[in-house]
Tab-separated table of C-alpha atoms and ligand atoms in Angstrom:
chain	number	residue	atom	x	y	z
F	1	MET	CA	-13.325	0.955	28.541
F	2	THR	CA	-12.278	3.905	26.706
F	3	GLU	CA	-11.993	7.348	27.670
F	4	THR	CA	-11.057	10.262	25.273
F	5	PRO	CA	-7.620	10.508	25.092
F	6	ASP	CA	-5.551	13.864	25.016
F	7	TRP	CA	-5.451	14.000	21.193
F	8	ALA	CA	-2.969	17.189	21.430
F	9	ALA	CA	-0.776	14.916	23.811
F	10	VAL	CA	-1.295	11.812	21.391
F	11	LEU	CA	-0.102	13.495	18.388
F	12	ARG	CA	2.724	15.202	20.134
F	13	ASP	CA	3.802	11.837	21.462
F	14	VAL	CA	3.455	10.305	18.061
F	15	ARG	CA	5.441	12.966	16.648
F	16	GLU	CA	8.385	12.302	19.071
F	17	GLY	CA	8.074	8.811	17.934
F	18	MET	CA	6.710	7.454	21.110
F	19	ILE	CA	3.753	5.756	19.808
F	20	PRO	CA	0.628	5.748	22.586
F	21	ALA	CA	0.036	1.680	22.506
F	22	HIS	CA	-4.126	2.161	22.076
F	23	LEU	CA	-3.537	3.765	18.770
F	24	TYR	CA	-3.272	-0.037	17.463
F	25	ASN	CA	-6.643	-1.151	18.371
F	26	ASP	CA	-9.128	1.893	19.632
F	27	ALA	CA	-12.536	2.453	18.494
F	28	GLU	CA	-12.439	6.251	18.480
F	29	THR	CA	-9.207	6.429	16.686
F	30	HIS	CA	-10.668	4.103	13.882
F	31	ARG	CA	-13.446	6.631	13.565
F	32	ARG	CA	-11.177	9.593	13.148
F	33	GLU	CA	-8.853	7.724	10.742
F	34	ALA	CA	-11.897	6.872	8.611
F	35	LYS	CA	-13.041	10.886	8.127
F	36	GLU	CA	-9.488	12.247	8.376
F	37	VAL	CA	-7.195	9.557	6.682
F	38	PHE	CA	-9.291	7.868	4.509
F	39	GLY	CA	-11.784	10.708	3.767
F	40	ARG	CA	-8.861	12.859	2.358
F	41	SER	CA	-6.158	10.601	1.154
F	42	TRP	CA	-5.350	9.036	-2.368
F	43	VAL	CA	-6.153	5.306	-1.828
F	44	PHE	CA	-5.323	2.869	-4.247
F	45	VAL	CA	-8.228	0.852	-5.795
F	46	ALA	CA	-7.116	-1.014	-8.798
F	47	HIS	CA	-4.435	-1.584	-11.494
F	48	GLU	CA	-5.430	-0.739	-15.229
F	49	SER	CA	-4.102	-4.223	-16.145
F	50	GLU	CA	-6.887	-5.596	-14.092
F	51	ILE	CA	-9.913	-4.315	-16.639
F	52	PRO	CA	-8.256	-4.334	-20.050
F	53	ARG	CA	-11.141	-4.408	-22.041
F	54	PRO	CA	-14.417	-2.397	-22.339
F	55	GLY	CA	-16.995	-3.472	-19.842
F	56	ASP	CA	-14.149	-5.159	-17.430
F	57	TYR	CA	-14.912	-4.137	-13.725
F	58	VAL	CA	-13.878	-5.131	-10.264
F	59	VAL	CA	-15.370	-4.008	-7.264
F	60	ARG	CA	-13.153	-2.448	-4.551
F	61	ARG	CA	-13.713	-0.600	-1.579
F	62	VAL	CA	-12.171	2.876	0.571
F	63	LEU	CA	-13.435	1.510	3.937
F	64	GLU	CA	-17.327	0.871	3.656
F	65	ASP	CA	-17.715	2.945	0.405
F	66	SER	CA	-17.849	0.704	-2.281
F	67	PHE	CA	-17.065	1.318	-5.805
F	68	ILE	CA	-17.227	-0.362	-8.935
F	69	VAL	CA	-14.004	0.355	-11.058
F	70	VAL	CA	-14.831	-0.173	-14.756
F	71	ARG	CA	-13.859	0.531	-18.043
F	72	ASP	CA	-16.476	1.917	-20.138
F	73	GLU	CA	-17.400	1.372	-23.725
F	74	GLY	CA	-15.632	4.236	-24.879
F	75	GLY	CA	-12.453	2.986	-23.019
F	76	ALA	CA	-12.313	5.460	-20.384
F	77	VAL	CA	-11.893	4.241	-16.505
F	78	ARG	CA	-14.799	5.071	-14.099
F	79	VAL	CA	-14.973	4.611	-10.577
F	80	LEU	CA	-18.712	4.586	-9.785
F	81	PHE	CA	-19.998	4.600	-6.288
F	82	ASN	CA	-21.813	1.065	-5.904
F	83	MET	CA	-25.244	2.390	-4.557
F	84	CYS	CA	-28.562	2.307	-6.537
F	85	LEU	CA	-29.741	5.913	-6.853
F	86	HIS	CA	-33.402	4.655	-6.065
F	87	ARG	CA	-33.253	2.422	-2.731
F	88	GLY	CA	-29.497	2.099	-2.036
F	89	MET	CA	-28.850	-1.412	-2.818
F	90	GLN	CA	-25.431	-2.516	-4.252
F	91	VAL	CA	-25.762	-2.358	-7.961
F	92	CYS	CA	-22.880	-4.678	-8.504
F	93	ARG	CA	-22.549	-7.404	-6.389
F	94	ALA	CA	-19.909	-9.530	-8.182
F	95	GLU	CA	-16.703	-8.671	-7.408
F	96	ILE	CA	-15.087	-9.077	-11.116
F	97	GLY	CA	-16.689	-9.452	-14.195
F	98	ASN	CA	-17.343	-7.816	-17.528
F	99	ALA	CA	-20.626	-6.051	-18.071
F	100	SER	CA	-22.105	-3.597	-20.324
F	101	HIS	CA	-24.703	-2.627	-17.702
F	102	PHE	CA	-25.356	-3.150	-14.215
F	103	ARG	CA	-28.726	-4.030	-12.920
F	104	CYS	CA	-29.786	-3.465	-9.292
F	105	PRO	CA	-31.058	-6.895	-7.909
F	106	TYR	CA	-33.530	-4.905	-5.551
F	107	HIS	CA	-36.227	-3.557	-8.273
F	108	GLY	CA	-34.232	-3.733	-11.332
F	109	TRP	CA	-32.936	-0.176	-12.050
F	110	SER	CA	-30.158	-0.595	-14.888
F	111	TYR	CA	-27.134	1.535	-15.485
F	112	ARG	CA	-24.807	1.371	-18.498
F	113	ASN	CA	-21.094	0.881	-17.491
F	114	ASP	CA	-20.445	4.574	-17.527
F	115	GLY	CA	-22.859	4.995	-14.608
F	116	ARG	CA	-25.727	6.284	-16.662
F	117	LEU	CA	-29.165	5.020	-15.608
F	118	VAL	CA	-31.080	3.902	-18.988
F	119	GLY	CA	-33.830	1.384	-17.274
F	120	LEU	CA	-36.221	1.797	-14.868
F	121	PRO	CA	-39.070	-1.198	-14.923
F	122	PHE	CA	-42.784	0.508	-15.432
F	123	HIS	CA	-40.997	3.624	-15.849
F	124	ARG	CA	-44.336	5.098	-17.605
F	125	ASP	CA	-46.564	3.550	-14.904
F	126	ALA	CA	-44.619	4.057	-11.891
F	127	TYR	CA	-42.912	7.410	-12.637
F	128	GLY	CA	-44.798	9.098	-15.653
F	129	GLY	CA	-42.101	8.306	-17.934
F	130	GLU	CA	-39.208	10.677	-18.930
F	131	ALA	CA	-41.841	13.677	-18.171
F	132	GLY	CA	-41.996	12.481	-14.486
F	133	TYR	CA	-38.625	11.381	-13.902
F	134	ALA	CA	-35.984	11.985	-16.719
F	135	ARG	CA	-33.346	9.363	-16.823
F	136	GLN	CA	-31.190	11.475	-18.642
F	137	ARG	CA	-28.032	12.698	-16.559
F	138	GLN	CA	-28.802	10.408	-13.669
F	139	THR	CA	-25.922	8.632	-12.934
F	140	LEU	CA	-24.278	6.468	-10.284
F	141	LEU	CA	-22.180	8.859	-8.104
F	142	PRO	CA	-18.636	8.951	-9.411
F	143	ALA	CA	-15.888	8.996	-6.819
F	144	PRO	CA	-15.177	12.368	-6.101
F	145	ALA	CA	-11.508	12.316	-7.465
F	146	VAL	CA	-9.914	10.026	-9.621
F	147	ASP	CA	-5.893	9.936	-10.698
F	148	THR	CA	-3.614	7.260	-12.187
F	149	CYS	CA	0.069	6.713	-11.895
F	150	ASN	CA	1.679	3.916	-13.946
F	151	GLY	CA	-1.542	2.212	-14.506
F	152	LEU	CA	-2.368	2.462	-10.527
F	153	ILE	CA	-5.840	3.761	-10.283
F	154	PHE	CA	-6.354	5.778	-6.972
F	155	VAL	CA	-9.329	7.729	-5.436
F	156	ASN	CA	-9.558	10.564	-3.276
F	157	LEU	CA	-13.124	10.973	-1.167
F	158	ASP	CA	-12.014	14.614	-0.844
F	159	PRO	CA	-12.851	16.417	-4.184
F	160	ASN	CA	-10.574	19.195	-3.520
F	161	ALA	CA	-7.419	16.893	-3.042
F	162	VAL	CA	-4.262	18.079	-4.359
F	163	PRO	CA	-3.686	15.951	-7.582
F	164	LEU	CA	-1.959	12.185	-7.244
F	165	LEU	CA	1.567	13.137	-8.460
F	166	ASP	CA	1.498	16.409	-5.962
F	167	PHE	CA	0.584	13.890	-3.060
F	168	LEU	CA	3.036	11.095	-4.292
F	169	GLY	CA	5.775	13.839	-4.529
F	170	ASP	CA	9.364	12.279	-4.836
F	171	PHE	CA	7.920	8.913	-3.997
F	172	ALA	CA	7.064	8.368	-7.657
F	173	PHE	CA	10.718	8.118	-8.608
F	174	TYR	CA	10.505	4.975	-6.306
F	175	LEU	CA	7.059	3.593	-7.862
F	176	ASP	CA	8.823	3.256	-11.264
F	177	TYR	CA	11.148	0.072	-9.828
F	178	TYR	CA	7.898	-1.456	-9.017
F	179	THR	CA	5.268	-0.203	-11.648
F	180	ARG	CA	7.486	0.599	-14.860
F	181	GLN	CA	10.289	-1.879	-15.672
F	182	SER	CA	9.656	-1.591	-19.323
F	183	GLY	CA	7.277	1.292	-21.437
F	184	SER	CA	4.542	-1.299	-21.369
F	185	GLY	CA	3.975	-1.188	-17.640
F	186	VAL	CA	2.947	-3.971	-15.424
F	187	GLU	CA	0.088	-6.386	-15.209
F	188	LEU	CA	-1.504	-7.613	-11.932
F	189	ARG	CA	-2.808	-10.985	-10.815
F	190	GLY	CA	-5.149	-11.282	-7.865
F	191	PRO	CA	-5.900	-10.146	-5.672
F	192	GLN	CA	-5.839	-12.939	-2.744
F	193	ARG	CA	-8.044	-11.239	0.043
F	194	TRP	CA	-7.892	-12.373	3.532
F	195	ARG	CA	-8.747	-10.812	6.784
F	196	ILE	CA	-6.472	-10.384	10.020
F	197	LYS	CA	-7.189	-9.547	13.605
F	198	ALA	CA	-4.607	-6.803	13.434
F	199	ASN	CA	-4.473	-2.968	12.896
F	200	TRP	CA	-3.830	-1.780	9.305
F	201	LYS	CA	-1.068	0.836	10.369
F	202	ILE	CA	1.065	-2.135	11.328
F	203	GLY	CA	1.517	-3.857	7.836
F	204	ALA	CA	1.866	-0.254	6.602
F	205	GLU	CA	4.564	0.489	8.898
F	206	ASN	CA	6.580	-2.681	8.571
F	207	PHE	CA	6.491	-2.528	4.980
F	208	ALA	CA	7.645	1.284	4.856
F	209	GLY	CA	11.010	0.366	6.936
F	210	ASP	CA	10.922	-2.397	9.163
F	211	MET	CA	14.218	-3.993	8.309
F	212	TYR	CA	15.117	-4.729	11.852
F	213	HIS	CA	12.438	-7.604	12.316
F	214	THR	CA	13.792	-9.773	9.180
F	215	PRO	CA	16.847	-11.837	11.280
F	216	TYR	CA	14.184	-12.449	14.394
F	217	THR	CA	10.711	-12.991	12.854
F	218	HIS	CA	11.789	-14.663	9.685
F	219	ALA	CA	14.757	-16.604	10.808
F	220	SER	CA	13.094	-20.017	10.109
F	221	ILE	CA	13.239	-19.038	6.298
F	222	VAL	CA	16.640	-18.377	6.686
F	223	GLU	CA	17.359	-21.249	8.411
F	224	ILE	CA	16.107	-23.571	5.825
F	225	GLY	CA	18.303	-21.784	3.402
F	226	LEU	CA	15.290	-20.295	1.301
F	227	PHE	CA	17.215	-17.254	0.554
F	228	ARG	CA	20.899	-17.354	-0.987
F	229	GLU	CA	20.282	-13.524	-0.798
F	230	PRO	CA	18.769	-11.235	0.462
F	231	ARG	CA	20.235	-12.835	3.720
F	232	ALA	CA	18.691	-11.454	7.233
F	233	GLU	CA	21.390	-10.406	8.967
F	234	ARG	CA	22.426	-8.567	5.855
F	235	ARG	CA	19.560	-6.216	6.239
F	236	LYS	CA	21.650	-3.440	8.223
F	237	ASP	CA	23.926	-3.246	5.402
F	238	GLY	CA	21.049	-1.868	3.283
F	239	THR	CA	19.270	1.594	3.639
F	240	THR	CA	15.986	2.896	4.239
F	241	TYR	CA	14.817	5.825	2.182
F	242	TRP	CA	11.911	8.269	2.377
F	243	ALA	CA	10.610	10.625	-0.234
F	244	GLY	CA	7.373	12.371	-0.365
F	245	SER	CA	4.182	10.231	0.516
F	246	GLY	CA	6.422	7.070	1.221
F	247	GLY	CA	9.481	5.308	1.908
F	248	GLY	CA	11.020	1.918	1.671
F	249	THR	CA	13.959	-0.105	2.336
F	250	THR	CA	16.664	-1.730	0.151
F	251	TYR	CA	19.467	-4.406	0.082
F	252	LYS	CA	23.230	-3.899	-0.011
F	253	LEU	CA	24.222	-5.368	-3.300
F	254	PRO	CA	27.779	-6.793	-4.097
F	255	PRO	CA	29.943	-4.934	-6.235
F	256	GLY	CA	29.576	-4.729	-9.681
F	257	ASP	CA	27.692	-2.401	-12.525
F	258	LEU	CA	23.892	-1.866	-13.116
F	259	ARG	CA	23.511	-5.114	-15.331
F	260	SER	CA	25.480	-7.500	-13.021
F	261	ARG	CA	23.441	-6.528	-10.139
F	262	LEU	CA	20.194	-6.865	-11.555
F	263	ASN	CA	21.570	-10.644	-13.120
F	264	TYR	CA	22.579	-11.174	-9.297
F	265	VAL	CA	18.879	-10.601	-8.124
F	266	GLY	CA	17.489	-13.088	-10.945
F	267	TYR	CA	16.606	-10.548	-14.006
F	268	PRO	CA	17.392	-11.754	-17.658
F	269	ASP	CA	19.287	-9.547	-20.012
F	270	GLU	CA	16.176	-8.912	-22.002
F	271	MET	CA	14.459	-7.435	-18.994
F	272	ILE	CA	17.346	-5.538	-17.838
F	273	ASP	CA	17.803	-4.081	-21.529
F	274	ARG	CA	14.235	-2.893	-21.166
F	275	MET	CA	15.034	-1.251	-17.693
F	276	MET	CA	18.184	0.572	-18.994
F	277	THR	CA	15.710	2.011	-21.837
F	278	THR	CA	12.884	2.950	-19.161
F	279	TRP	CA	14.394	4.174	-16.244
F	280	SER	CA	16.053	7.716	-15.938
F	281	PRO	CA	19.905	7.678	-15.431
F	282	ARG	CA	19.144	8.644	-11.667
F	283	GLN	CA	17.054	5.688	-11.297
F	284	GLN	CA	19.562	3.183	-12.777
F	285	ALA	CA	22.507	4.741	-10.593
F	286	VAL	CA	20.838	3.804	-7.280
F	287	ILE	CA	21.298	0.270	-8.553
F	288	GLY	CA	24.387	0.655	-10.382
F	289	ASP	CA	26.206	3.260	-8.754
F	290	ASP	CA	25.123	3.184	-5.390
F	291	GLY	CA	24.601	-0.693	-5.386
F	292	PHE	CA	21.046	-0.965	-3.285
F	293	MET	CA	18.263	-3.083	-4.530
F	294	ILE	CA	14.759	-1.651	-3.568
F	295	SER	CA	12.632	-4.052	-1.540
F	296	ALA	CA	9.741	-3.315	0.650
F	297	ALA	CA	7.647	0.078	0.532
F	298	THR	CA	4.579	1.585	1.812
F	299	VAL	CA	3.013	4.892	0.233
F	300	PHE	CA	0.834	6.816	2.816
F	301	PRO	CA	-1.963	5.544	3.985
F	302	ASN	CA	-2.203	1.740	3.083
F	303	LEU	CA	-0.421	0.666	-0.090
F	304	SER	CA	2.668	-1.222	0.240
F	305	PHE	CA	5.115	-3.064	-2.193
F	306	VAL	CA	7.593	-5.886	-1.938
F	307	HIS	CA	10.246	-6.855	-4.118
F	308	ASN	CA	12.486	-10.051	-3.065
F	309	TRP	CA	14.244	-12.390	-4.921
F	310	PRO	CA	14.385	-16.074	-3.216
F	311	ARG	CA	15.389	-19.528	-4.534
F	312	VAL	CA	12.623	-21.198	-5.871
F	313	ALA	CA	14.210	-24.732	-6.748
F	314	GLU	CA	16.831	-26.676	-5.683
F	315	SER	CA	19.573	-24.751	-7.485
F	316	GLU	CA	21.372	-21.747	-6.533
F	317	HIS	CA	19.144	-19.812	-8.790
F	318	VAL	CA	17.085	-16.901	-7.401
F	319	LEU	CA	14.026	-15.318	-9.017
F	320	PRO	CA	12.604	-11.826	-8.302
F	321	PHE	CA	8.963	-10.960	-7.619
F	322	ILE	CA	6.881	-8.167	-6.990
F	323	SER	CA	3.952	-7.965	-4.755
F	324	LEU	CA	1.419	-4.936	-4.213
F	325	ARG	CA	-0.613	-5.108	-1.236
F	326	GLN	CA	-3.434	-3.162	0.812
F	327	TRP	CA	-4.095	-2.955	4.094
F	328	GLN	CA	-7.634	-2.193	4.245
F	329	PRO	CA	-8.976	-1.402	7.665
F	330	VAL	CA	-12.241	-2.986	8.545
F	331	GLY	CA	-12.391	-2.140	12.176
F	332	PRO	CA	-9.808	-0.990	14.838
F	333	ASP	CA	-8.619	-4.756	15.236
F	334	GLU	CA	-9.112	-5.987	11.926
F	335	THR	CA	-7.696	-5.663	8.337
F	336	GLU	CA	-8.564	-6.860	4.928
F	337	VAL	CA	-5.378	-7.911	3.374
F	338	LEU	CA	-5.184	-7.628	-0.717
F	339	SER	CA	-2.280	-9.010	-2.177
F	340	TRP	CA	-1.416	-8.719	-6.072
F	341	PHE	CA	1.101	-10.334	-7.837
F	342	CYS	CA	3.063	-7.900	-10.074
F	343	VAL	CA	4.907	-8.456	-13.307
F	344	ASP	CA	6.637	-6.600	-16.151
F	345	ARG	CA	4.154	-6.914	-19.004
F	346	GLU	CA	6.886	-7.884	-21.297
F	347	ALA	CA	8.914	-10.184	-19.065
F	348	PRO	CA	9.221	-13.948	-20.871
F	349	GLN	CA	6.489	-16.243	-20.205
F	350	ARG	CA	8.700	-18.458	-18.077
F	351	PHE	CA	9.803	-15.511	-15.799
F	352	LYS	CA	6.390	-14.533	-15.365
F	353	GLU	CA	5.641	-18.380	-14.055
F	354	LEU	CA	8.677	-18.839	-11.804
F	355	SER	CA	8.142	-15.157	-10.494
F	356	TYR	CA	4.520	-16.230	-9.524
F	357	LYS	CA	5.976	-19.233	-7.629
F	358	ALA	CA	8.277	-16.933	-5.842
F	359	TYR	CA	5.701	-14.682	-4.753
F	360	LEU	CA	3.489	-17.309	-3.603
F	361	MET	CA	6.219	-18.798	-1.465
F	362	CYS	CA	6.895	-15.697	0.207
F	363	PHE	CA	3.417	-13.593	0.266
F	364	GLY	CA	-0.015	-14.151	-0.255
F	365	SER	CA	-2.406	-16.225	1.990
F	366	THR	CA	0.117	-19.209	1.626
F	367	GLY	CA	3.711	-16.931	1.992
F	368	MET	CA	5.580	-17.957	4.661
F	369	PHE	CA	6.930	-14.374	5.347
F	370	GLU	CA	3.225	-13.543	5.591
F	371	GLN	CA	2.255	-16.177	8.181
F	372	ASP	CA	5.710	-15.118	10.311
F	373	ASP	CA	4.507	-11.370	10.114
F	374	VAL	CA	1.045	-11.831	11.170
F	375	GLU	CA	1.352	-13.634	14.063
F	376	ASN	CA	3.500	-10.650	15.868
F	377	TRP	CA	0.606	-8.198	14.395
F	378	VAL	CA	-2.423	-10.098	15.680
F	379	SER	CA	-0.792	-10.635	18.985
F	380	LEU	CA	0.218	-6.899	19.230
F	381	THR	CA	-3.273	-5.908	18.132
F	382	SER	CA	-4.863	-7.805	20.706
F	383	THR	CA	-2.707	-6.420	23.684
F	384	ALA	CA	-3.033	-3.021	22.343
F	385	ALA	CA	-6.924	-2.945	23.465
F	386	GLY	CA	-6.222	-3.121	27.133
F	387	SER	CA	-6.233	-0.753	30.031
F	388	MET	CA	-2.612	-1.038	30.266
F	389	ALA	CA	-1.738	-0.097	26.687
F	390	ARG	CA	-3.206	3.306	27.649
F	391	ARG	CA	-0.315	3.982	29.958
F	392	LEU	CA	2.208	2.890	27.462
F	393	ARG	CA	4.038	4.702	25.080
F	394	LEU	CA	5.950	2.421	22.394
F	395	ASN	CA	9.509	3.223	21.657
F	396	SER	CA	9.601	4.040	18.173
F	397	ARG	CA	13.086	6.243	18.084
F	398	MET	CA	15.362	3.818	16.585
F	399	GLY	CA	18.086	5.624	14.838
F	400	LEU	CA	17.974	9.298	16.637
F	401	TRP	CA	19.864	10.457	19.553
F	402	PRO	CA	18.248	11.752	22.604
F	403	ASP	CA	18.142	15.127	21.111
F	404	GLY	CA	16.714	14.125	17.994
F	405	THR	CA	19.688	14.295	15.875
F	406	THR	CA	20.445	11.128	13.799
F	407	ILE	CA	22.538	8.405	14.815
F	408	VAL	CA	24.259	7.947	11.383
F	409	PRO	CA	24.337	11.005	8.737
F	410	PRO	CA	21.813	10.712	5.761
F	411	LEU	CA	23.663	9.263	2.696
F	412	GLY	CA	25.101	12.148	0.399
F	413	PRO	CA	24.269	12.698	-3.324
F	414	ASP	CA	27.351	10.879	-4.229
F	415	GLN	CA	25.976	7.926	-2.049
F	416	TRP	CA	22.231	7.820	-2.796
F	417	HIS	CA	21.219	9.034	-6.159
F	418	GLY	CA	17.312	8.924	-5.531
F	419	PRO	CA	15.403	11.775	-4.018
F	420	GLY	CA	14.648	11.940	-0.369
F	421	THR	CA	16.471	11.003	2.665
F	422	SER	CA	18.324	7.784	2.830
F	423	TYR	CA	19.975	6.318	5.730
F	424	VAL	CA	22.571	3.143	5.784
F	425	GLY	CA	21.482	0.650	8.940
F	426	TYR	CA	18.448	-0.142	11.085
F	427	GLY	CA	16.366	2.870	12.098
F	428	GLU	CA	12.648	3.874	12.423
F	429	HIS	CA	12.787	6.924	10.502
F	430	ASN	CA	10.475	5.738	7.765
F	431	GLN	CA	7.661	4.258	10.490
F	432	ARG	CA	7.889	7.900	12.026
F	433	ALA	CA	7.472	9.453	8.668
F	434	LEU	CA	4.302	7.588	8.040
F	435	LEU	CA	2.908	8.164	11.234
F	436	ARG	CA	3.814	11.917	10.769
F	437	LEU	CA	1.365	11.979	7.789
F	438	TRP	CA	-1.042	10.206	9.946
F	439	ALA	CA	-0.907	12.836	12.696
F	440	ASP	CA	-0.982	15.534	10.018
F	441	CYS	CA	-4.330	13.978	8.819
F	442	MET	CA	-5.967	13.558	12.291
F	443	GLU	CA	-4.770	16.975	13.546
F	444	ARG	CA	-7.347	18.422	11.307
F	445	SER	CA	-10.032	17.760	13.740
F	446	VAL	CA	-8.219	18.079	17.338
F	447	PRO	CA	-6.430	20.619	18.835
F	448	ALA	CA	-3.205	21.608	17.518
F	449	ALA	CA	-0.401	19.843	19.245
F	450	GLY	CA	1.424	21.540	22.259
F	451	PRO	CA	4.921	22.446	22.605
F	452	PRO	CA	7.282	19.280	22.263
F	453	VAL	CA	8.190	17.559	25.551
F	454	GLY	CA	11.549	17.975	27.044
F	455	PRO	CA	14.919	16.407	26.026
F	456	ALA	CA	14.483	12.609	24.668
F	457	ALA	CA	16.361	11.153	27.430
F	458	ASP	CA	13.431	12.030	29.715
F	459	ARG	CA	11.021	10.047	27.477
F	460	ASP	CA	10.104	7.072	29.485
F	461	PRO	CA	7.478	4.566	27.972
F	462	VAL	CA	4.671	5.784	30.566
F	463	ALA	CA	2.006	7.687	28.659
F	464	SER	CA	1.005	11.439	29.582
F	465	ALA	CA	-2.395	11.370	27.891
W	501	FES	S1	-32.553	-0.033	-4.870
W	501	FES	FE1	-32.155	-0.282	-6.684
W	501	FES	S2	-33.944	-0.690	-8.131
W	501	FES	FE2	-34.354	-0.283	-6.286
W	502	FE2	FE1	8.270	-9.637	7.571
């Protein structure tokens, strides 16, 4: 049984860090998210390296909207709505391929890979030829807005959206650690795709800032000695940072300089040389001076990153890997996970192979971390559907005193050279920041939230809505 919640109260609670539990499995919330979050945000669809040659394409979705992301014959990247202009069939049914044209399977209309309609069977007899129905200027619907950053292709269903870089804001600074380790950028492999019976927000929040779960959820990985570093119990020495539309976590590194610290997590010297000429002095300072190594992160709404450095063989040697992942909502209780391996294009072949192995061991459909995480998320989601969840507000106030001030102060500019705000230790600053962006979107179609509730000491888990 679902009843319409008091949305003003829901959004007020979310902004307070008291999260109404039903938001993790609620049909009305899902419907509103489709319109207010995914209908207006920049959503990642593909990386340019997935479609390097003219005609290369992948088919990706933003919820139900299917898009062909294709490089046309002139080399331009197009994002075309995958719905035939005739009777609406999906024009491209394959997930990946290379084609100069797409021919609709239903009645055979065909389109060039820039979207232009070029072929109609029996054009003259059925439509009176060009005089009856001019093919010129007929084209598959382009995505309302397309923009890229470091080769990452995003779409926005709102044609009036702010430019991607404005949306990302200072998170673009951190994006470079994952997707620009050299002037050539990265290449992506995959994605692996699978579905989990969990709400999409849980993964997004977890990757944004949940260092707190590592020692418990992933205890077995530590116990079998998979990680020399990062050791789970050392997570509290790292930071969480938030900047613009995204935020993430870091590990504290042992004393050293930029090179020795990048060596420490397994990067070979030749890759470090390129990082040192590609990253700005400020970007280098976060690692070299401040001593933190970027780990997991999320950009609102549903694109996450991970950077980790496990042992991949019977040696003390660790190998870093990067993965991009997307939490694609299927319904209030189901998410399609897309997981890509990501590596610097100029990395040595041997590094690429071992890094891929490290990725597969930890993440992707066979990854050990993935299995641990999802067990929690599925369980949480199923309980969130019940009537008791509507009476519960989950406590997401870690790192705050009852009056809303922070338990530890943010790092000063001499301790953290990156933009945004960064805190050492456990806290849910990032999960709250992510859900505040969510609340800002959702508020567009609900009444404005009322004044904040009283002192946080009074906040109990019983939902007021
Ligand atoms: S629906 Fe595509 S040709 Fe008819
Ligand atoms: Fe995890």
